[in-house]
JSON list of C-alpha atoms and ligand atoms in Angstrom, two decimals:
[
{"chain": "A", "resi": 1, "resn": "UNK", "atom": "CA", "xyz": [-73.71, 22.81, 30.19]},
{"chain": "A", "resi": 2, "resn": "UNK", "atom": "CA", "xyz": [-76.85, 21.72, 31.49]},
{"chain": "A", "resi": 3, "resn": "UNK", "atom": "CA", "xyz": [-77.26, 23.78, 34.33]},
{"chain": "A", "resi": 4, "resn": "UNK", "atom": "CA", "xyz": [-80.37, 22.57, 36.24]},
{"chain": "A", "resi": 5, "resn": "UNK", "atom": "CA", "xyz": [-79.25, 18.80, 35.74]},
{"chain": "A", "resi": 6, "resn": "UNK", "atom": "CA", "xyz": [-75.69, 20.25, 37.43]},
{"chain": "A", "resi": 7, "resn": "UNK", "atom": "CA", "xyz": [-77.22, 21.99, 40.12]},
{"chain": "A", "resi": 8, "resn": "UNK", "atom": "CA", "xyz": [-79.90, 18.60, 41.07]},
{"chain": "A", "resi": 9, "resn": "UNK", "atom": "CA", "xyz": [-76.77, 16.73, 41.34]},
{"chain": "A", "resi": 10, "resn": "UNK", "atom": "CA", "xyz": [-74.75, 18.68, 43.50]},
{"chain": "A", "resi": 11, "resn": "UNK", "atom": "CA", "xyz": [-77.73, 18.91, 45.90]},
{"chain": "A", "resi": 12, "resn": "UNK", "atom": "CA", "xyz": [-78.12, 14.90, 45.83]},
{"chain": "A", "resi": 13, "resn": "UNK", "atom": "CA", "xyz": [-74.72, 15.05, 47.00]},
{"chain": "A", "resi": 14, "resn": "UNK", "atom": "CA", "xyz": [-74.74, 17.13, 49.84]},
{"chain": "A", "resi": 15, "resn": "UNK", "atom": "CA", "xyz": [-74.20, 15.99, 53.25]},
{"chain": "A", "resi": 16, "resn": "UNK", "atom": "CA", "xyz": [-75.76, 19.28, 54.94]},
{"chain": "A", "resi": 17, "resn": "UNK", "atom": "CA", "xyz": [-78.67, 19.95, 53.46]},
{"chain": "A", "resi": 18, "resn": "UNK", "atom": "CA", "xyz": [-78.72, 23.17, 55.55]},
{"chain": "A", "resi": 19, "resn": "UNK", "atom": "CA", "xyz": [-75.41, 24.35, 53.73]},
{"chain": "A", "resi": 20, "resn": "UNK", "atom": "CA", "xyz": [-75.95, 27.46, 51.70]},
{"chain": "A", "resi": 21, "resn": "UNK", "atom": "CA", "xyz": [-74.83, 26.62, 47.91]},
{"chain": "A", "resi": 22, "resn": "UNK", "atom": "CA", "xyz": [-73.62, 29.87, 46.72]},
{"chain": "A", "resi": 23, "resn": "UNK", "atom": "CA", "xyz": [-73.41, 29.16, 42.53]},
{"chain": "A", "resi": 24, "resn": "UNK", "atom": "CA", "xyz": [-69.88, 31.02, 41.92]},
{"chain": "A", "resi": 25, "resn": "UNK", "atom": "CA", "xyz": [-70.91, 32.47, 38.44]},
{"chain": "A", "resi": 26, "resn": "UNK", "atom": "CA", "xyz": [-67.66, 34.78, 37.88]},
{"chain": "A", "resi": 27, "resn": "UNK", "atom": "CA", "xyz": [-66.64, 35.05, 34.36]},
{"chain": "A", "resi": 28, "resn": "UNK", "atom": "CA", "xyz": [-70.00, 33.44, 32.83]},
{"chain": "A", "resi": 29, "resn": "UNK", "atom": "CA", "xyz": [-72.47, 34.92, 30.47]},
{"chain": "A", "resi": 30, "resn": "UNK", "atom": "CA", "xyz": [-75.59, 36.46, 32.18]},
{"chain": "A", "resi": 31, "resn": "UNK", "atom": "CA", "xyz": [-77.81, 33.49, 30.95]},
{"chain": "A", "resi": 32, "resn": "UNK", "atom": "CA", "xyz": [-75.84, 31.30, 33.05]},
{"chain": "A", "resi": 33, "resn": "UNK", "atom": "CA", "xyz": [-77.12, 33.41, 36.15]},
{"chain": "A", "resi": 34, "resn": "UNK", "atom": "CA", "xyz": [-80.53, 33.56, 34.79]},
{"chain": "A", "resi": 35, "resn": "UNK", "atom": "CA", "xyz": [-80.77, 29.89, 34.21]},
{"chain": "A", "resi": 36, "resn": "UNK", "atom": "CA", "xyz": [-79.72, 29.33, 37.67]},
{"chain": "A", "resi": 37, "resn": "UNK", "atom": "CA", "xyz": [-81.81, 31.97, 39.50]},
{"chain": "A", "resi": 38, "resn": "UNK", "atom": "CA", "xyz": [-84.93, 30.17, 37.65]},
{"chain": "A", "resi": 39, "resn": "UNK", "atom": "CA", "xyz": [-83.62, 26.52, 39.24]},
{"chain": "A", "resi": 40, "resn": "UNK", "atom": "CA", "xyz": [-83.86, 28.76, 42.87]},
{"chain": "A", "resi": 41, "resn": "UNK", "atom": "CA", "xyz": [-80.52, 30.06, 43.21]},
{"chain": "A", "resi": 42, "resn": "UNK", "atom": "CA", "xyz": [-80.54, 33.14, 44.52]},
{"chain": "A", "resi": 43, "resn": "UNK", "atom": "CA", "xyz": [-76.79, 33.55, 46.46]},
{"chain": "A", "resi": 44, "resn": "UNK", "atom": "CA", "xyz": [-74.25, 34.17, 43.63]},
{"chain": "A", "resi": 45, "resn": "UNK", "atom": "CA", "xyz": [-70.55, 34.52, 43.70]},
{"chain": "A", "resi": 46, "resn": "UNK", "atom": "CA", "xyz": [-68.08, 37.10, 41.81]},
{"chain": "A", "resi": 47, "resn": "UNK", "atom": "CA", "xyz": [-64.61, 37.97, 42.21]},
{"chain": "A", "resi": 48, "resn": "UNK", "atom": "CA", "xyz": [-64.51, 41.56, 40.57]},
{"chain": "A", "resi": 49, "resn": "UNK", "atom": "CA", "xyz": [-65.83, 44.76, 41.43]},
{"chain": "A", "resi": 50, "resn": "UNK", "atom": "CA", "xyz": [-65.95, 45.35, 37.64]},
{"chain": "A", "resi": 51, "resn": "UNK", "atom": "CA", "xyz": [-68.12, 42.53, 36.51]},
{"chain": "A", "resi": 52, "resn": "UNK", "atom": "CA", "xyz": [-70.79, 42.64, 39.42]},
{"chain": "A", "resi": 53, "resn": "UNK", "atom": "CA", "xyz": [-71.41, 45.99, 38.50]},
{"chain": "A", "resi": 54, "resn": "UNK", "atom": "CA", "xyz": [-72.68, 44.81, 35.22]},
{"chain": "A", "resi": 55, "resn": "UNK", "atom": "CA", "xyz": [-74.24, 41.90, 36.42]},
{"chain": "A", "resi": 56, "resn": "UNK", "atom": "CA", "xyz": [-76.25, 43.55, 38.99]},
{"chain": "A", "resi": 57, "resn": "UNK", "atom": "CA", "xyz": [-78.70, 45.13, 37.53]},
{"chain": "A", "resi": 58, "resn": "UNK", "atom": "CA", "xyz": [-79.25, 43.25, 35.19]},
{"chain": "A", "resi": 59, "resn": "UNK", "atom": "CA", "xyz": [-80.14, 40.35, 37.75]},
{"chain": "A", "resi": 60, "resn": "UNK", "atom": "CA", "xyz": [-83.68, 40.40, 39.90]},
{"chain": "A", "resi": 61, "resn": "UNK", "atom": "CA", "xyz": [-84.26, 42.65, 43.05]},
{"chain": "A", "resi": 62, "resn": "UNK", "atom": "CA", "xyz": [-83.90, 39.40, 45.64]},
{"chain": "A", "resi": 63, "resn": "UNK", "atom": "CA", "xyz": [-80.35, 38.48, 43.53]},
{"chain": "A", "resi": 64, "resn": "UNK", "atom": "CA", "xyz": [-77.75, 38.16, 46.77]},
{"chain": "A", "resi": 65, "resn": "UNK", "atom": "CA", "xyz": [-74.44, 39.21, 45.74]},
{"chain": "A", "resi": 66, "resn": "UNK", "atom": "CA", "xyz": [-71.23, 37.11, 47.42]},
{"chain": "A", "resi": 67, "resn": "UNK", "atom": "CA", "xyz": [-68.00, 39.30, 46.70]},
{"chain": "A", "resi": 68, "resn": "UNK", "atom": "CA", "xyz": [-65.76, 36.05, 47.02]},
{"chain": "A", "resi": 69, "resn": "UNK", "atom": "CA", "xyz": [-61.94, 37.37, 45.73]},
{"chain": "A", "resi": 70, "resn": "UNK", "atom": "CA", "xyz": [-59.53, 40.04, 46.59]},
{"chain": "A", "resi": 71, "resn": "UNK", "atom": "CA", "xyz": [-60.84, 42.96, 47.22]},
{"chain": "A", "resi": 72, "resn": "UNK", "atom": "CA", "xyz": [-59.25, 45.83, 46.90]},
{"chain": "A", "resi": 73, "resn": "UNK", "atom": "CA", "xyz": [-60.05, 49.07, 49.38]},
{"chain": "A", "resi": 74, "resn": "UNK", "atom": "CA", "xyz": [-60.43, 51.47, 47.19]},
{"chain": "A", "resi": 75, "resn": "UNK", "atom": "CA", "xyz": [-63.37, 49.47, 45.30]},
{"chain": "A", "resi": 76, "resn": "UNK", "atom": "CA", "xyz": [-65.36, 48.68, 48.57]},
{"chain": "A", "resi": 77, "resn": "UNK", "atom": "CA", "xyz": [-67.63, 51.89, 47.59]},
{"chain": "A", "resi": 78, "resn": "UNK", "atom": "CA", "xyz": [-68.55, 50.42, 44.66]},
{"chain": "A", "resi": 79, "resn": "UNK", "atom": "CA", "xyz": [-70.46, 47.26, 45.86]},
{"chain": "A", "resi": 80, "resn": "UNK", "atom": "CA", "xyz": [-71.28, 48.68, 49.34]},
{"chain": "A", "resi": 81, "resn": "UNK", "atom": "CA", "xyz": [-74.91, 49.85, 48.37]},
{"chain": "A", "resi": 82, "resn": "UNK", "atom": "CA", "xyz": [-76.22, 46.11, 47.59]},
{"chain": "A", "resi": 83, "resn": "UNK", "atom": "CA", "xyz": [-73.57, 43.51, 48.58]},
{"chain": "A", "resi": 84, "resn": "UNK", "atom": "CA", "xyz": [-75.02, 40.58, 50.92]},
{"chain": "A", "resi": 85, "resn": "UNK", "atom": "CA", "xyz": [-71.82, 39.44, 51.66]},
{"chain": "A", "resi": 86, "resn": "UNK", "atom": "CA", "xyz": [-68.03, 39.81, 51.48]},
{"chain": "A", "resi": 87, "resn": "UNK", "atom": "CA", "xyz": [-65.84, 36.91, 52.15]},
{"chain": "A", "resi": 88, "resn": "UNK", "atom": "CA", "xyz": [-62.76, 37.44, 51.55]},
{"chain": "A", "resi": 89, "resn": "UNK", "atom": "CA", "xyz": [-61.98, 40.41, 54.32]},
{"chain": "A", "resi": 90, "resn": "UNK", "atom": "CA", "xyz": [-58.14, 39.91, 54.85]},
{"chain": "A", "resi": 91, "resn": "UNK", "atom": "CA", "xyz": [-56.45, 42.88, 56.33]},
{"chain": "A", "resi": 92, "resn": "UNK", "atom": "CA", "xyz": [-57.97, 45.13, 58.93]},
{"chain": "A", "resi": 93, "resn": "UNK", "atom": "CA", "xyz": [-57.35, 48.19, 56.41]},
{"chain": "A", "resi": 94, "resn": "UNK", "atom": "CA", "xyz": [-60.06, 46.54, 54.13]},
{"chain": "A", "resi": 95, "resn": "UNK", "atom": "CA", "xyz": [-61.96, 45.83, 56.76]},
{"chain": "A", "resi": 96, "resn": "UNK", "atom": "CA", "xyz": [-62.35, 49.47, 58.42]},
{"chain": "A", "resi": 97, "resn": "UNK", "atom": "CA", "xyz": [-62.36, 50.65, 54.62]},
{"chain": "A", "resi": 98, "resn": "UNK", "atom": "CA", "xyz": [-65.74, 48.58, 54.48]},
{"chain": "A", "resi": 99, "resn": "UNK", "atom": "CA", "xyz": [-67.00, 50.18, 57.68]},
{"chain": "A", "resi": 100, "resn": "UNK", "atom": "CA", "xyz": [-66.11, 53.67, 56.73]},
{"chain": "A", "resi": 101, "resn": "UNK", "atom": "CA", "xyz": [-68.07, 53.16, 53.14]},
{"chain": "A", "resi": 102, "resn": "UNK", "atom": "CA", "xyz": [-71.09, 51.47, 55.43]},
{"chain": "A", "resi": 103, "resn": "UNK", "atom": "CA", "xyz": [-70.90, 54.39, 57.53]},
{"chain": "A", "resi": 104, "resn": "UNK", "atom": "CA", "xyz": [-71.52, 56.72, 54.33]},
{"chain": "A", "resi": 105, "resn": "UNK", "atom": "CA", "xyz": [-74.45, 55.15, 53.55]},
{"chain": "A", "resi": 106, "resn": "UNK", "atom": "CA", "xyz": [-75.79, 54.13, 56.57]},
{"chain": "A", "resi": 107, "resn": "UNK", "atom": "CA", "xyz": [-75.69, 50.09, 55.80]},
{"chain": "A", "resi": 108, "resn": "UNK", "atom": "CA", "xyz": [-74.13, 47.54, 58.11]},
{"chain": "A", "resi": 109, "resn": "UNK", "atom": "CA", "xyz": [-72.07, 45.25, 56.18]},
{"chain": "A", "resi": 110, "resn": "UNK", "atom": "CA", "xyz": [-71.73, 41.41, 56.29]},
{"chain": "A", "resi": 111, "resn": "UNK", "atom": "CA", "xyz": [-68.54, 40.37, 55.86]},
{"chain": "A", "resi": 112, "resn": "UNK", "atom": "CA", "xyz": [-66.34, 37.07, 56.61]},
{"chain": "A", "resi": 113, "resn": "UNK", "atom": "CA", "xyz": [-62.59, 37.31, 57.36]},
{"chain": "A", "resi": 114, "resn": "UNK", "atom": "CA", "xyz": [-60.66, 35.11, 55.17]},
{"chain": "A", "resi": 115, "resn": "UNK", "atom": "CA", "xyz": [-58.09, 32.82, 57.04]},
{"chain": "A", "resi": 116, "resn": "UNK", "atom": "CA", "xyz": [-55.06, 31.68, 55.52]},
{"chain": "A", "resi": 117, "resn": "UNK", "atom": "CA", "xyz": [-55.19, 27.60, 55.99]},
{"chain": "A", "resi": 118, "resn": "UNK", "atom": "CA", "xyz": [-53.67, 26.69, 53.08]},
{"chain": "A", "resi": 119, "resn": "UNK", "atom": "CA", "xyz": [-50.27, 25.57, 52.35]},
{"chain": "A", "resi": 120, "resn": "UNK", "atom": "CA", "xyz": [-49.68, 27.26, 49.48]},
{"chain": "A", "resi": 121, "resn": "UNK", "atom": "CA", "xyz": [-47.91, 30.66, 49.77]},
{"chain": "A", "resi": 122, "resn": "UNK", "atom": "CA", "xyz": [-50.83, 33.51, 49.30]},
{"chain": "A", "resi": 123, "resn": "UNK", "atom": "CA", "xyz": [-50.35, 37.13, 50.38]},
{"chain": "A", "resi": 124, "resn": "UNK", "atom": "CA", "xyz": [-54.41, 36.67, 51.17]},
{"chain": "A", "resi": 125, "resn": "UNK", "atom": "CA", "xyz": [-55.90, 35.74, 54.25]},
{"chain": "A", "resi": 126, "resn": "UNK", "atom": "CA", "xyz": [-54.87, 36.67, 58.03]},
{"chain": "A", "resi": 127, "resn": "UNK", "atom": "CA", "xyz": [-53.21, 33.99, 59.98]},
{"chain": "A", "resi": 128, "resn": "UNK", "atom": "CA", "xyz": [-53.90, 33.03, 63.73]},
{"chain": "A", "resi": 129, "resn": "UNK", "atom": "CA", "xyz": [-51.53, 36.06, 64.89]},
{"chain": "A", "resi": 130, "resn": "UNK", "atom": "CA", "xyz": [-52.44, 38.41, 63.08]},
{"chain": "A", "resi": 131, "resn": "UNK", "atom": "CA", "xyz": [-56.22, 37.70, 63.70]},
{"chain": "A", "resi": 132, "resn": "UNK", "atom": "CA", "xyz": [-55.74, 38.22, 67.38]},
{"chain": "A", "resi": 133, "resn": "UNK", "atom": "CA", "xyz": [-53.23, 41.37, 67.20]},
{"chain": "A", "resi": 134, "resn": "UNK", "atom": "CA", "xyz": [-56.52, 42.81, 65.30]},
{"chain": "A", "resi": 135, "resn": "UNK", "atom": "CA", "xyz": [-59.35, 41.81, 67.74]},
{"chain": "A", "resi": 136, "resn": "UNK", "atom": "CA", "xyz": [-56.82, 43.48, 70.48]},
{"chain": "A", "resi": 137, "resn": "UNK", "atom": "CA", "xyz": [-56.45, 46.77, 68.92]},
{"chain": "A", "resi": 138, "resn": "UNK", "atom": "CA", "xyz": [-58.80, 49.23, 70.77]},
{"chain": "A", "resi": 139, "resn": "UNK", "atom": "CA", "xyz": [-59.30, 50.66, 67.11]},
{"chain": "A", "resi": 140, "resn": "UNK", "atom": "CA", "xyz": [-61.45, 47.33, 66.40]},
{"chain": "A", "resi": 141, "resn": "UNK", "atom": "CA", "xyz": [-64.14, 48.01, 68.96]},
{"chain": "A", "resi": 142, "resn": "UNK", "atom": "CA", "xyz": [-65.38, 50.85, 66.95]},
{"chain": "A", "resi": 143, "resn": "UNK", "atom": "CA", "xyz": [-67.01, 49.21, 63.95]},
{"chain": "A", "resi": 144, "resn": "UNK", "atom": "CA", "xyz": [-69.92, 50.19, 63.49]},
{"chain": "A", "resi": 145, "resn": "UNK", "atom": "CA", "xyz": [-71.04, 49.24, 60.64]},
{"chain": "A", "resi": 146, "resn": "UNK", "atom": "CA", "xyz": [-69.96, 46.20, 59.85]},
{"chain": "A", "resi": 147, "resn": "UNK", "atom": "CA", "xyz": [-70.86, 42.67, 61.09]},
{"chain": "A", "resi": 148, "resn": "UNK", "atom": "CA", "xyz": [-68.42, 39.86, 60.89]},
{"chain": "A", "resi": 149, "resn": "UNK", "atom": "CA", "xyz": [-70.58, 36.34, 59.93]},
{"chain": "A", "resi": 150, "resn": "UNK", "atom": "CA", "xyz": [-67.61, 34.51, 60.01]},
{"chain": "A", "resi": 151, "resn": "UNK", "atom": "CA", "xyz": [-64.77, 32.80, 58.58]},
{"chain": "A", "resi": 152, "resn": "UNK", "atom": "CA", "xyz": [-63.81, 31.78, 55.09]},
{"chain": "A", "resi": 153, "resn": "UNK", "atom": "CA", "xyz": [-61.17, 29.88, 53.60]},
{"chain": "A", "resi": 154, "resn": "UNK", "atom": "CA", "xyz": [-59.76, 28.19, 50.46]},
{"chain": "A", "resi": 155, "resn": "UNK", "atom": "CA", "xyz": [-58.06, 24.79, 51.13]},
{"chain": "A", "resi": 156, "resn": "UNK", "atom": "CA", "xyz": [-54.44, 23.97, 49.48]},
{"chain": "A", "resi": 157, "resn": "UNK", "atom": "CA", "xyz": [-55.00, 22.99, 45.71]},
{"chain": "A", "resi": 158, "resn": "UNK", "atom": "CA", "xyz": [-53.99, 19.34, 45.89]},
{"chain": "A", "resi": 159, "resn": "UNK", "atom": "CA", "xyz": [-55.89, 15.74, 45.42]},
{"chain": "A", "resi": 160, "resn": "UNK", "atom": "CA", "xyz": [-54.63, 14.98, 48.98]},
{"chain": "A", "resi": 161, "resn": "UNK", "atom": "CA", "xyz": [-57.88, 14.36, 50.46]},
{"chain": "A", "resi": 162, "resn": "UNK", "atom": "CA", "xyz": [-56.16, 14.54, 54.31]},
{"chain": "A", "resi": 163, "resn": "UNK", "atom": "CA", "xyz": [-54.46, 17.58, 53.82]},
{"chain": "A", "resi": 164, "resn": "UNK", "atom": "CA", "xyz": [-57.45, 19.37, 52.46]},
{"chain": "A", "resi": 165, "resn": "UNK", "atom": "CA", "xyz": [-59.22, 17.53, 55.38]},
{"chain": "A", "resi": 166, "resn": "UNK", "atom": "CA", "xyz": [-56.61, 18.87, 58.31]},
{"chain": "A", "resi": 167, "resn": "UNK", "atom": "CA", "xyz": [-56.61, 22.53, 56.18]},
{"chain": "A", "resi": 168, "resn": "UNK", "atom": "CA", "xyz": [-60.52, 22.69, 57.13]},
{"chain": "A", "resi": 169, "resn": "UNK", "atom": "CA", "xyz": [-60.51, 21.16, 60.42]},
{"chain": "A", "resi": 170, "resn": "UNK", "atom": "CA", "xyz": [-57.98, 23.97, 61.28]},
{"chain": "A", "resi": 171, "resn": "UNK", "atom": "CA", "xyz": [-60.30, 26.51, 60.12]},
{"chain": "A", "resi": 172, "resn": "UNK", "atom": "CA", "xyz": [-63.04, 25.05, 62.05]},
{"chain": "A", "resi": 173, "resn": "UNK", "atom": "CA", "xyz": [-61.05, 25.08, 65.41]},
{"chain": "A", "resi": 174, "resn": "UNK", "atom": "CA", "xyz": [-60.52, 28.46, 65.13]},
{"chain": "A", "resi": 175, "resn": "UNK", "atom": "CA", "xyz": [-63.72, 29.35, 64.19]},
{"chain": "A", "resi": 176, "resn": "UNK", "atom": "CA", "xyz": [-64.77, 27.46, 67.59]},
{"chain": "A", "resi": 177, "resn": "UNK", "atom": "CA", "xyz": [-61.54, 28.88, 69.37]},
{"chain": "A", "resi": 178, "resn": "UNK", "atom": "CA", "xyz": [-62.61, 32.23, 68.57]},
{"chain": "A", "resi": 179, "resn": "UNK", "atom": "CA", "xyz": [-66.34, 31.54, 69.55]},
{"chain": "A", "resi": 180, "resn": "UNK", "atom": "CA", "xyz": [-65.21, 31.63, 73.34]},
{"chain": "A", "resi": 181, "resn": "UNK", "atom": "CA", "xyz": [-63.53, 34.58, 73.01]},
{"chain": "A", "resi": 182, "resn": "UNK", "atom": "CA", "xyz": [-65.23, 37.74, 74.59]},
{"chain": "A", "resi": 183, "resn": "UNK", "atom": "CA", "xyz": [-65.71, 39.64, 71.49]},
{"chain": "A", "resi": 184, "resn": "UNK", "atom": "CA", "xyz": [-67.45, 43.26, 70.51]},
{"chain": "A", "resi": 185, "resn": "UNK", "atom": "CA", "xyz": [-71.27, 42.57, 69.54]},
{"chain": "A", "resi": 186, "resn": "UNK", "atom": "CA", "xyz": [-70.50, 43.23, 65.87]},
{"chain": "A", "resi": 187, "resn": "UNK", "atom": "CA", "xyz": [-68.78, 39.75, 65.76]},
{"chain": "A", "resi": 188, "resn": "UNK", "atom": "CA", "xyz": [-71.43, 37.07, 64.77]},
{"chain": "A", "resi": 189, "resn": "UNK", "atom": "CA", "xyz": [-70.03, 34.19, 64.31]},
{"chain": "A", "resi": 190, "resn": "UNK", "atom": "CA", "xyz": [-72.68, 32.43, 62.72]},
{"chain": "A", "resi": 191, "resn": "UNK", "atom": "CA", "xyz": [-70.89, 31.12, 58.88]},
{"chain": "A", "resi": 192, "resn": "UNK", "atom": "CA", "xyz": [-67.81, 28.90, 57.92]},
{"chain": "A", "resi": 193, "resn": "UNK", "atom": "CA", "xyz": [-67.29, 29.98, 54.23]},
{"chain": "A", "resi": 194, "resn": "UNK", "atom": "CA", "xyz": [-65.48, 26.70, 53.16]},
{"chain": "A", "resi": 195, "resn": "UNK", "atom": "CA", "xyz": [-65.82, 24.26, 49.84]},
{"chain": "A", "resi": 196, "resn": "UNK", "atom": "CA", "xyz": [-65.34, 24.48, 46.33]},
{"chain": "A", "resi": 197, "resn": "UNK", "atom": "CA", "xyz": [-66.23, 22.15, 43.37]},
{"chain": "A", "resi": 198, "resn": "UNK", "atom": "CA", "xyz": [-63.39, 20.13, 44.30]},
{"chain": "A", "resi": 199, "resn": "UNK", "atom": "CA", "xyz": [-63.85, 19.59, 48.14]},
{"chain": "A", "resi": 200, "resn": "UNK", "atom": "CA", "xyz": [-67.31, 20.90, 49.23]},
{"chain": "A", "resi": 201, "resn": "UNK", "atom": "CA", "xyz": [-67.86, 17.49, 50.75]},
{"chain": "A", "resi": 202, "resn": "UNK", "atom": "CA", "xyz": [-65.01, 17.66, 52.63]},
{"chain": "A", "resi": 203, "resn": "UNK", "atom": "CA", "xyz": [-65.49, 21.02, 54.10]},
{"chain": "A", "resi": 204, "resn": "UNK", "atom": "CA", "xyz": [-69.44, 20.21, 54.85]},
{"chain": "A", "resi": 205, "resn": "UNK", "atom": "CA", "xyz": [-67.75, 17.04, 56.98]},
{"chain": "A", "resi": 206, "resn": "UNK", "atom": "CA", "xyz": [-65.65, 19.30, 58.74]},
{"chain": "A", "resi": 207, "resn": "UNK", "atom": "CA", "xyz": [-68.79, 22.04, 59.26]},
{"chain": "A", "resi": 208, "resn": "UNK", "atom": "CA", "xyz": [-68.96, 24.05, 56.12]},
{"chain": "A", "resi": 209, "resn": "UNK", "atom": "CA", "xyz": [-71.89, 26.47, 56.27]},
{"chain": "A", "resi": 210, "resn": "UNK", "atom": "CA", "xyz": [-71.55, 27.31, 52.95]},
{"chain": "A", "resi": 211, "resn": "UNK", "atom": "CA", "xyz": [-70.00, 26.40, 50.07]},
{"chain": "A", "resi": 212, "resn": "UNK", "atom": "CA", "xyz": [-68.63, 28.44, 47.03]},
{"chain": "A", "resi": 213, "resn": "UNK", "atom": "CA", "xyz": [-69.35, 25.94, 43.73]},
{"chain": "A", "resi": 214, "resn": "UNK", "atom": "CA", "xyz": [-68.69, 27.36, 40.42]},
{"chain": "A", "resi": 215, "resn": "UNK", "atom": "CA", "xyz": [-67.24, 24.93, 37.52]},
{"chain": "A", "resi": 216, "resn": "UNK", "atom": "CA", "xyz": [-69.02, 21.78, 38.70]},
{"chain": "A", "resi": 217, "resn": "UNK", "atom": "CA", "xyz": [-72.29, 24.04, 37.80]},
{"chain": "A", "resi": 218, "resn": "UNK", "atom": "CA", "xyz": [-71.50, 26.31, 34.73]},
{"chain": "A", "resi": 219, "resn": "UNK", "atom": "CA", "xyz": [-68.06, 24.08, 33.57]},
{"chain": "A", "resi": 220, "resn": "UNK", "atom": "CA", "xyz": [-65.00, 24.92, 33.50]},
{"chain": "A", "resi": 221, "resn": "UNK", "atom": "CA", "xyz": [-63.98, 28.80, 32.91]},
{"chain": "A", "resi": 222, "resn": "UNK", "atom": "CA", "xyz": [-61.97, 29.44, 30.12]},
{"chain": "B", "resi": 301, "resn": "PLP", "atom": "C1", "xyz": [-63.49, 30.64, 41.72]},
{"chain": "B", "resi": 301, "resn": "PLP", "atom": "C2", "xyz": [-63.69, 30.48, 43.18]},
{"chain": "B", "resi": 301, "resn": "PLP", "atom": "C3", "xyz": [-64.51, 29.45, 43.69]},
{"chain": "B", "resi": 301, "resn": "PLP", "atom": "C4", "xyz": [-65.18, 28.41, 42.81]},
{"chain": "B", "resi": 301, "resn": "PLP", "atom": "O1", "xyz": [-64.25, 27.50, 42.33]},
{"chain": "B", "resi": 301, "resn": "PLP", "atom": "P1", "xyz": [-64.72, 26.18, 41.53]},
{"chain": "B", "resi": 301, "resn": "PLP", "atom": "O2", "xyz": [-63.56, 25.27, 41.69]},
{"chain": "B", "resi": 301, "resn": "PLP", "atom": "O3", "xyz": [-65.00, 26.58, 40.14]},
{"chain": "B", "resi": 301, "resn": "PLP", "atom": "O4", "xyz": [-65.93, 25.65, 42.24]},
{"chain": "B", "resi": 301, "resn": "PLP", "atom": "C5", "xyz": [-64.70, 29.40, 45.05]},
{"chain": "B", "resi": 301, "resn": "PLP", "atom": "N1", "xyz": [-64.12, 30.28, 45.88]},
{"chain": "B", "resi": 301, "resn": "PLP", "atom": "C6", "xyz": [-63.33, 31.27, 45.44]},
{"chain": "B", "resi": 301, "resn": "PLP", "atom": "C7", "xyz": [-62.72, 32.21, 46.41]},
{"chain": "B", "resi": 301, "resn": "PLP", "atom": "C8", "xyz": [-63.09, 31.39, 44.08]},
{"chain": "B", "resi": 301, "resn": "PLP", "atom": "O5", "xyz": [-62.28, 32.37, 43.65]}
]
C-alpha cells in the first residue's frame, strides 16, 4: 500500500478542504501510523480500548487519538487520560461514565453522540427520542466534564447513493435542529462526524466536518 500516494489522492478529492481527515488506522501495523503521521496526519482512528493502548505510546506526543467504535463503560478509564475525541457516545450511561472518569482526573472530555441514521438494525446510536428524553433529564445539566462537539454517524452499508445521501441529510437536520435548542454550555456543537472510504464525498456534500477514512488509505483490513 502506498500510503502517501493514498493519502494525496484522497485530499485531491475532497470537496471541503476544511474537513478534518481522520486516517482510521484500527487493526494496522504501527508503520502504517508512522508512515502516515510523517505525510502530516496527526488525527487517527481506533475502535478498541485494547489496541490504542499499545499504539499510544508508541506514537509521538502531538498523536490525536479518535476512539471511533463501541465503547464500552467500563473501559472509558482506560483512554480518558489522552483521548482527543470519542465519537461514538450512544447511551447516556456511557456518557456520564465518561464524565465521572473526567471528573477523576480533572480533564474535560470531547465527545460526539452517535445517531442512529442508518437503516440497518444496530443496537448503537440514540435515535431522535431518545436524544431529547436525555437533554430533558435534569441529571444532564450536571456534566461537568465533558463537552459534546457534536454528532456522528455511519450511513446504511449500500451502493444506493440517495439513500446514503437522505441517511446524512437527516443527520445534518438534526444537528441544525438541535443547534436552536437552548442547551447547557457543555454542548458545542461545532463537528458532524460523517464519511467513510465509501461515501466521504457524500457526507462532505451534505456538511461533513470530518471524515473517518481507513481502507481507501492503508487497504483493505483483513
Ligand atoms: C472502520 C470504521 C471506519 C473506516 O471505514 P473504511 O470503510 O475502512 O474507511 C469509519 N468509521 C467507523 C466507525 C469505523 O468503525
Amino acid at each position: 500500500m502506498d500510503i502517501k500516494a493514498n493519502l494525496e489522492a484522497i485530499k485531491k478529492t475532497f470537496i471541503n478542504p476544511n474537513c478534518l481527515l481522520v486516517a482510521v488506522s484500527k487493526t494496522k501495523p504501527l508503520s502504517d501510523l508512522k508512515e502516515a503521521y510523517k505525510c502530516g496526519i496527526r488525527d487517527f482512528g481506533e475502535n478498541k480500548v485494547q489496541e490504542i493502548q499499545v499504539k499510544q505510546p508508541e506514537m509521538p506526543d502531538d498523536t490525536k487519538w479518535h476512539m471511533i467504535g463501541h465503547l464500552q463503560s467500563n473501559k472509558v478509564k482506560y483512554i480518558a487520560p489522552f483521548v482527543h475525541l470519542i465519537h461514538g457516545v450512544d447511551s447516556f450511561k456511557l456518557l456520564k461514565e465518561i464524565n465521572k472518569q473526567g471528573k477523576k482526573i480533572d480533564r474535560v472530555i470531547p465527545v460526539l453522540l452517535q445517531i442512529h441514521i442508518a437503516e440497518e438494525e444496530s443496537k448503537f446510536g440514540f435515535d431522535a427520542q431518545e436524544l431529547k428524553e436525555m437533554i430533558q433529564d435534569s441529571s444532564f445539566t450536571y456534566l461537568s466534564h465533558v463537552t459534546i462537539k457534536g454528532l456522528m454517524g455511519m450511513a446504511t452499508f449500500t451502493e444506493d447513493e440517495d439513500q446514503i445521501r437522505k441517511e446524512f441529510r437527516s443527520l445534518k437536520g438534526l444537528f441544525e435542529e438541535l443547534k436552536n435548542e437552548s442547551l447547557p454550555p457543555f454542548v458545542q456543537l461545532e463537528e458532524l462526524s460523517m464519511g467513510m472510504s465509501g461515501d466521504y464525498l457524500i457526507a462532505q456534500e451534505e456538511g461533513s466536518t470530518m471524515v473517518r477514512i481507513g481502507s481507501a488509505i492503508f487497504g483493505t483490513r483483513g
